[in-house]
Tab-separated table of C-alpha atoms and ligand atoms in Angstrom:
chain	number	residue	atom	x	y	z
B	225	SER	CA	121.681	78.442	99.193
B	226	ASN	CA	118.721	80.770	99.472
B	227	ILE	CA	116.456	80.816	102.458
B	228	HIS	CA	112.752	81.080	102.462
B	229	ILE	CA	112.480	83.562	105.227
B	230	PRO	CA	108.858	84.485	105.600
B	231	VAL	CA	107.467	87.653	104.094
B	232	VAL	CA	105.073	89.289	106.529
B	233	ASP	CA	102.363	91.668	105.339
B	234	ILE	CA	102.055	94.599	107.743
B	235	LEU	CA	98.452	95.185	106.717
B	236	ASN	CA	97.591	91.786	108.152
B	237	LEU	CA	99.266	92.705	111.428
B	238	THR	CA	97.626	96.095	111.912
B	239	SER	CA	94.039	95.478	110.940
B	240	PRO	CA	91.629	95.203	113.895
B	241	SER	CA	91.321	91.503	113.246
B	242	THR	CA	95.030	90.741	113.180
B	243	SER	CA	95.450	87.599	111.209
B	244	GLN	CA	96.466	84.642	113.370
B	245	GLN	CA	98.157	83.124	110.394
B	246	GLU	CA	100.367	86.201	109.969
B	247	LEU	CA	101.286	86.093	113.675
B	248	ARG	CA	102.188	82.423	113.415
B	249	LYS	CA	104.365	83.230	110.423
B	250	LEU	CA	106.136	85.936	112.402
B	251	HIS	CA	106.632	83.639	115.392
B	252	SER	CA	108.008	80.868	113.258
B	253	ALA	CA	110.353	83.217	111.360
B	254	LEU	CA	111.778	84.640	114.572
B	255	SER	CA	112.186	81.347	116.344
B	256	SER	CA	113.852	79.609	113.415
B	257	TRP	CA	115.746	82.286	111.459
B	258	GLY	CA	115.544	85.441	113.554
B	259	PHE	CA	114.873	87.172	110.231
B	260	PHE	CA	111.815	88.088	108.192
B	261	GLN	CA	110.923	90.590	105.487
B	262	VAL	CA	107.992	93.011	105.618
B	263	ILE	CA	105.877	94.376	102.832
B	264	ASN	CA	103.114	97.005	102.954
B	265	HIS	CA	105.097	98.905	105.555
B	266	GLY	CA	103.712	102.216	104.307
B	267	MET	CA	106.802	103.511	102.504
B	268	THR	CA	106.581	103.810	98.757
B	269	SER	CA	109.062	102.353	96.373
B	270	LEU	CA	109.875	105.907	95.295
B	271	PHE	CA	110.729	106.915	98.850
B	272	LEU	CA	112.937	103.870	99.455
B	273	ASP	CA	114.750	104.636	96.202
B	274	LYS	CA	115.287	108.149	97.466
B	275	VAL	CA	116.865	106.826	100.681
B	276	ARG	CA	119.191	104.606	98.630
B	277	GLU	CA	119.935	107.444	96.237
B	278	VAL	CA	120.972	110.092	98.802
B	279	SER	CA	123.122	107.468	100.537
B	280	LYS	CA	124.858	106.463	97.331
B	281	GLN	CA	125.365	110.098	96.353
B	282	PHE	CA	127.218	110.689	99.583
B	283	PHE	CA	129.631	107.794	99.025
B	284	GLN	CA	130.269	109.019	95.484
B	285	LEU	CA	131.446	112.433	96.685
B	286	PRO	CA	135.164	113.261	96.542
B	287	LYS	CA	137.127	112.019	99.552
B	288	GLU	CA	137.726	115.596	100.875
B	289	GLU	CA	134.005	116.212	100.971
B	290	LYS	CA	133.282	112.940	102.772
B	291	LEU	CA	136.027	113.605	105.298
B	292	LYS	CA	134.189	116.725	106.423
B	293	CYS	CA	132.041	114.433	108.520
B	294	ALA	CA	134.778	111.915	109.375
B	295	ARG	CA	134.424	109.948	112.601
B	296	GLU	CA	136.660	111.310	115.367
B	297	PRO	CA	139.489	108.912	116.388
B	298	ASN	CA	137.620	107.592	119.436
B	299	GLY	CA	134.204	108.609	118.270
B	300	LEU	CA	131.251	106.595	117.153
B	301	GLU	CA	129.391	108.780	114.698
B	302	GLY	CA	130.352	109.989	111.248
B	303	TYR	CA	132.049	108.669	108.144
B	304	GLY	CA	134.766	106.018	108.293
B	305	ASN	CA	135.835	102.431	107.738
B	306	ASP	CA	135.767	99.396	109.973
B	307	VAL	CA	136.998	100.307	113.457
B	308	LYS	CA	140.498	99.003	114.061
B	309	PHE	CA	141.099	97.700	117.573
B	310	SER	CA	143.874	95.162	117.009
B	311	GLU	CA	146.843	94.700	114.664
B	312	LYS	CA	145.768	91.156	113.867
B	313	GLN	CA	142.272	92.112	112.831
B	314	ARG	CA	141.195	91.669	109.223
B	315	LEU	CA	139.214	94.770	108.373
B	316	ASP	CA	135.788	94.658	106.771
B	317	TRP	CA	135.701	95.822	103.153
B	318	THR	CA	133.337	98.699	103.693
B	319	ASP	CA	132.844	102.434	103.953
B	320	ARG	CA	130.269	103.569	106.482
B	321	VAL	CA	128.397	106.421	107.988
B	322	TYR	CA	127.021	105.855	111.480
B	323	LEU	CA	124.614	108.364	113.053
B	324	LYS	CA	122.368	108.594	116.081
B	325	VAL	CA	118.937	109.622	114.829
B	326	HIS	CA	116.931	109.248	118.031
B	327	PRO	CA	116.263	110.688	120.613
B	328	GLU	CA	115.939	113.927	118.759
B	329	HIS	CA	117.911	116.075	121.211
B	330	GLN	CA	120.903	113.744	120.915
B	331	ARG	CA	121.369	114.214	117.191
B	332	ASN	CA	124.834	115.526	116.463
B	333	PHE	CA	124.477	117.210	113.103
B	334	ASN	CA	128.226	117.923	112.958
B	335	ALA	CA	128.691	114.251	112.161
B	336	TRP	CA	126.016	114.275	109.456
B	337	PRO	CA	126.812	114.624	105.768
B	338	GLN	CA	126.033	118.132	104.485
B	339	LYS	CA	125.757	116.800	100.949
B	340	PRO	CA	123.708	115.836	99.060
B	341	ASN	CA	121.359	118.643	100.110
B	342	ASP	CA	118.391	116.387	100.715
B	343	PHE	CA	120.345	113.802	102.727
B	344	ARG	CA	119.278	115.140	106.100
B	345	SER	CA	115.581	115.594	105.412
B	346	THR	CA	115.343	112.185	103.729
B	347	VAL	CA	117.089	110.409	106.598
B	348	LEU	CA	114.943	112.172	109.195
B	349	GLN	CA	111.776	111.149	107.385
B	350	TYR	CA	113.008	107.571	107.027
B	351	SER	CA	113.899	107.434	110.733
B	352	GLU	CA	110.474	108.677	111.771
B	353	ASN	CA	108.819	106.040	109.585
B	354	LEU	CA	110.927	103.308	111.149
B	355	ARG	CA	110.244	104.547	114.663
B	356	GLN	CA	106.556	104.006	113.997
B	357	LEU	CA	107.119	100.689	112.280
B	358	ASN	CA	109.196	99.541	115.253
B	359	GLU	CA	106.128	99.976	117.477
B	360	VAL	CA	103.980	97.949	115.118
B	361	ILE	CA	106.539	95.153	115.048
B	362	LEU	CA	107.044	95.118	118.830
B	363	ARG	CA	103.288	94.819	119.341
B	364	ALA	CA	103.008	92.015	116.819
B	365	MET	CA	105.930	90.153	118.337
B	366	ALA	CA	104.337	90.332	121.780
B	367	LYS	CA	101.015	89.086	120.407
B	368	SER	CA	102.700	86.229	118.599
B	369	LEU	CA	104.048	85.081	121.987
B	370	ASN	CA	100.579	85.403	123.582
B	371	LEU	CA	101.776	88.297	125.705
B	372	GLU	CA	100.040	91.606	126.363
B	373	GLU	CA	100.360	93.659	123.239
B	374	ASP	CA	102.424	96.395	124.926
B	375	CYS	CA	104.698	93.973	126.764
B	376	PHE	CA	107.857	94.899	124.813
B	377	LEU	CA	106.679	98.382	124.004
B	378	LYS	CA	106.282	99.435	127.615
B	379	GLU	CA	109.932	98.565	128.115
B	380	CYS	CA	110.691	101.183	125.493
B	381	GLY	CA	110.576	104.887	126.077
B	382	ASP	CA	111.783	108.311	125.097
B	383	ARG	CA	115.323	107.455	126.082
B	384	ASP	CA	115.597	104.533	123.707
B	385	SER	CA	117.881	105.208	120.827
B	386	MET	CA	118.026	104.564	117.138
B	387	PHE	CA	121.255	104.457	115.153
B	388	ILE	CA	121.454	104.384	111.394
B	389	ARG	CA	124.342	102.835	109.488
B	390	PHE	CA	124.930	103.371	105.793
B	391	ASN	CA	127.059	100.537	104.444
B	392	TYR	CA	128.833	100.986	101.139
B	393	TYR	CA	130.728	97.955	99.833
B	394	PRO	CA	132.953	98.826	96.848
B	395	PRO	CA	133.772	96.085	94.336
B	396	CYS	CA	136.644	93.991	95.679
B	397	PRO	CA	139.366	92.328	93.565
B	398	ILE	CA	139.699	89.415	96.017
B	399	PRO	CA	136.132	88.823	97.201
B	400	ASP	CA	136.872	85.291	98.420
B	401	HIS	CA	139.445	86.554	100.898
B	402	VAL	CA	137.661	89.463	102.494
B	403	LEU	CA	134.238	90.055	103.988
B	404	GLY	CA	132.076	93.135	103.747
B	405	LEU	CA	131.084	92.543	107.334
B	406	LYS	CA	132.374	89.807	109.648
B	407	PRO	CA	129.956	87.353	111.272
B	408	HIS	CA	128.098	88.937	114.173
B	409	ALA	CA	124.679	89.102	115.792
B	410	ASP	CA	123.231	92.519	116.585
B	411	GLY	CA	123.221	94.115	120.029
B	412	SER	CA	119.933	95.867	119.237
B	413	SER	CA	116.399	94.909	120.117
B	414	ILE	CA	115.373	95.042	116.458
B	415	THR	CA	117.301	95.902	113.295
B	416	PHE	CA	115.748	97.103	110.050
B	417	LEU	CA	117.693	96.697	106.826
B	418	LEU	CA	117.059	98.320	103.499
B	419	GLN	CA	118.919	96.114	101.055
B	420	ASP	CA	120.513	97.071	97.780
B	421	LYS	CA	117.946	96.633	95.037
B	422	GLU	CA	120.139	94.512	92.782
B	423	VAL	CA	123.221	93.185	94.505
B	424	GLU	CA	122.960	90.426	97.108
B	425	GLY	CA	125.450	89.959	99.918
B	426	LEU	CA	123.710	89.347	103.235
B	427	GLN	CA	123.941	85.799	104.595
B	428	VAL	CA	122.572	84.224	107.747
B	429	LEU	CA	124.015	81.289	109.689
B	430	LYS	CA	121.772	78.365	110.512
B	431	ASP	CA	122.803	74.814	111.406
B	432	ASN	CA	126.414	75.733	110.607
B	433	GLN	CA	125.558	76.729	107.070
B	434	TRP	CA	125.389	80.155	105.431
B	435	PHE	CA	122.159	81.052	103.642
B	436	LYS	CA	121.595	84.056	101.365
B	437	VAL	CA	118.901	86.537	102.280
B	438	PRO	CA	117.149	87.153	98.957
B	439	ILE	CA	116.333	90.620	97.650
B	440	ILE	CA	112.718	91.721	97.571
B	441	PRO	CA	113.088	95.269	96.221
B	442	ASP	CA	110.463	97.136	98.254
B	443	ALA	CA	110.531	95.000	101.372
B	444	LEU	CA	112.501	95.728	104.509
B	445	VAL	CA	114.528	92.980	106.109
B	446	ILE	CA	114.020	92.772	109.863
B	447	ASN	CA	115.972	90.765	112.383
B	448	VAL	CA	115.847	90.559	116.130
B	449	GLY	CA	118.953	91.441	118.090
B	450	ASP	CA	120.359	90.030	121.315
B	451	GLN	CA	118.137	92.184	123.538
B	452	ILE	CA	114.953	90.615	122.182
B	453	GLU	CA	116.541	87.169	122.426
B	454	ILE	CA	117.030	87.908	126.142
B	455	MET	CA	113.537	89.385	126.673
B	456	SER	CA	111.920	86.460	124.868
B	457	ASN	CA	113.913	84.045	127.050
B	458	GLY	CA	115.520	82.600	123.939
B	459	ILE	CA	112.324	81.845	122.022
B	460	PHE	CA	113.326	84.399	119.414
B	461	GLN	CA	116.841	83.926	118.102
B	462	SER	CA	119.244	86.766	117.393
B	463	PRO	CA	120.779	85.500	114.160
B	464	VAL	CA	124.484	85.484	113.283
B	465	HIS	CA	124.918	87.113	109.889
B	466	ARG	CA	127.696	88.362	107.602
B	467	VAL	CA	128.126	90.192	104.317
B	468	VAL	CA	130.032	88.812	101.330
B	469	ILE	CA	131.293	91.115	98.610
B	470	ASN	CA	131.388	91.230	94.901
B	471	ALA	CA	134.237	91.545	92.383
B	472	GLU	CA	132.313	93.653	89.883
B	473	ARG	CA	129.539	95.490	91.585
B	474	GLU	CA	129.237	97.914	94.445
B	475	ARG	CA	126.531	97.359	97.051
B	476	LEU	CA	124.744	99.771	99.340
B	477	THR	CA	122.551	99.008	102.339
B	478	VAL	CA	121.034	101.031	105.168
B	479	ALA	CA	120.676	99.461	108.619
B	480	MET	CA	118.685	100.955	111.506
B	481	PHE	CA	119.329	99.656	115.018
B	482	CYS	CA	116.716	100.168	117.736
B	483	ILE	CA	118.368	100.120	121.143
B	484	PRO	CA	116.701	100.179	124.579
B	485	ASP	CA	117.717	102.802	127.144
B	486	SER	CA	121.096	101.776	128.583
B	487	GLU	CA	119.910	102.586	132.141
B	488	LYS	CA	117.162	99.989	131.956
B	489	GLU	CA	117.559	96.424	132.999
B	490	ILE	CA	116.842	93.951	130.211
B	491	LYS	CA	115.598	90.539	131.323
B	492	PRO	CA	113.379	87.678	130.214
B	493	VAL	CA	109.641	88.450	130.352
B	494	GLU	CA	108.222	86.614	133.398
B	495	LYS	CA	105.436	84.951	131.462
B	496	LEU	CA	107.994	83.265	129.229
B	497	VAL	CA	109.710	81.594	132.145
B	498	ASN	CA	108.196	78.381	133.531
B	499	GLU	CA	109.080	74.843	134.563
B	500	SER	CA	109.450	73.582	131.050
B	501	ARG	CA	111.311	76.733	129.999
B	502	PRO	CA	113.641	77.804	132.797
B	503	ILE	CA	115.208	81.240	132.753
B	504	LEU	CA	118.124	81.284	130.309
B	505	TYR	CA	119.519	84.805	130.728
B	506	ARG	CA	120.435	86.965	133.664
B	507	PRO	CA	119.399	90.625	133.708
B	508	VAL	CA	121.761	93.040	131.981
B	509	LYS	CA	122.152	96.800	131.811
B	510	ASP	CA	123.926	98.783	129.118
B	511	TYR	CA	124.051	95.775	126.843
B	512	VAL	CA	125.666	97.761	124.046
B	513	GLY	CA	128.631	98.579	126.318
B	514	ILE	CA	129.092	94.862	127.078
B	515	TYR	CA	128.548	94.104	123.426
B	516	PHE	CA	131.603	96.052	122.218
B	517	GLN	CA	133.886	94.575	124.871
B	518	TYR	CA	132.935	91.031	123.947
B	519	TYR	CA	132.952	91.673	120.212
B	520	GLN	CA	136.497	93.032	120.340
B	521	GLN	CA	137.611	89.905	122.181
B	522	GLY	CA	136.068	87.768	119.441
B	523	LYS	CA	133.346	86.434	121.753
B	524	ARG	CA	129.583	86.405	121.264
B	525	PRO	CA	128.244	89.176	123.492
B	526	ILE	CA	125.092	87.257	124.411
B	527	GLU	CA	127.294	84.838	126.347
B	528	ALA	CA	127.648	87.606	128.960
B	529	SER	CA	123.991	87.190	129.806
B	530	LYS	CA	123.543	83.415	129.474
B	531	ILE	CA	123.022	81.499	132.692
N	657	AKG	C1	124.863	95.765	109.628
N	657	AKG	O1	125.026	96.941	109.252
N	657	AKG	O2	125.006	95.375	110.817
N	657	AKG	C2	124.481	94.728	108.662
N	657	AKG	O3	124.265	93.611	109.067
N	657	AKG	C3	124.411	95.086	107.216
N	657	AKG	C4	123.932	93.956	106.360
N	657	AKG	C5	124.069	94.230	104.900
N	657	AKG	O4	124.775	95.166	104.495
N	657	AKG	O5	123.468	93.480	104.129
């Protein structure tokens, strides 16, 4: 079934008189679904189409061309498929490109597609837009919890990173037997997703049931990841989601993961801990490192931090 995840209007969050109603909507979306969609985020429909277009053009290149930016065997960035870590594992039906876009000095352009020609400039522009939007969202989230506006933001700094993942799901002859992406929750603080304009596939788990995340063409889908679940002492829920695939149609999405500095300790905000809401998570460092270990063992990484 479809879900009615709230659609939040950024203009109502950024005006001097931030609308209380919009903040309540945000709070309720994040505490029940962990997902919401945003409109009026400042990027035009034309620009979002451009992001989708350069991504799709890359995946349509001949294999030899794509392999020029192939992920190294033990590497993280570049072009490749699902990472294989066990013989028993059922691989996700997907082609991907994974790149670190922030901080700027850590960009490794050797792993970036050289074609199409405007791939790099488009992705850099998109990343800069999302870096700014991330700040707006972090402020709004803090306000919706009655915290100081910069409460989450001051935990972020120049050493925080942003990774972009282009997901291309080709049509699959046996879509009922394979997934585009296995169930998981994100290890990020926040994830932004630009969905395919026409083909659905993203589903979110709630009360043991899978719900489709509907397409709103010019909106961005946002979900919180485990690190915000920890900082919010569990008030905001990092949702488990998966991707189903399609027998006839290809699907393309672009995910951006915002990740706090791995040297910093992540822990519940003090003001969100009290007698009626005891502390639920212990402090963690380098959550993404823990994340991969747990994920490969088939466990939910957030369990590593639960008290
Ligand atoms: C991811 O890249 O982690 C996603 O969840 C992608 C979701 C999608 O392709 O709809």
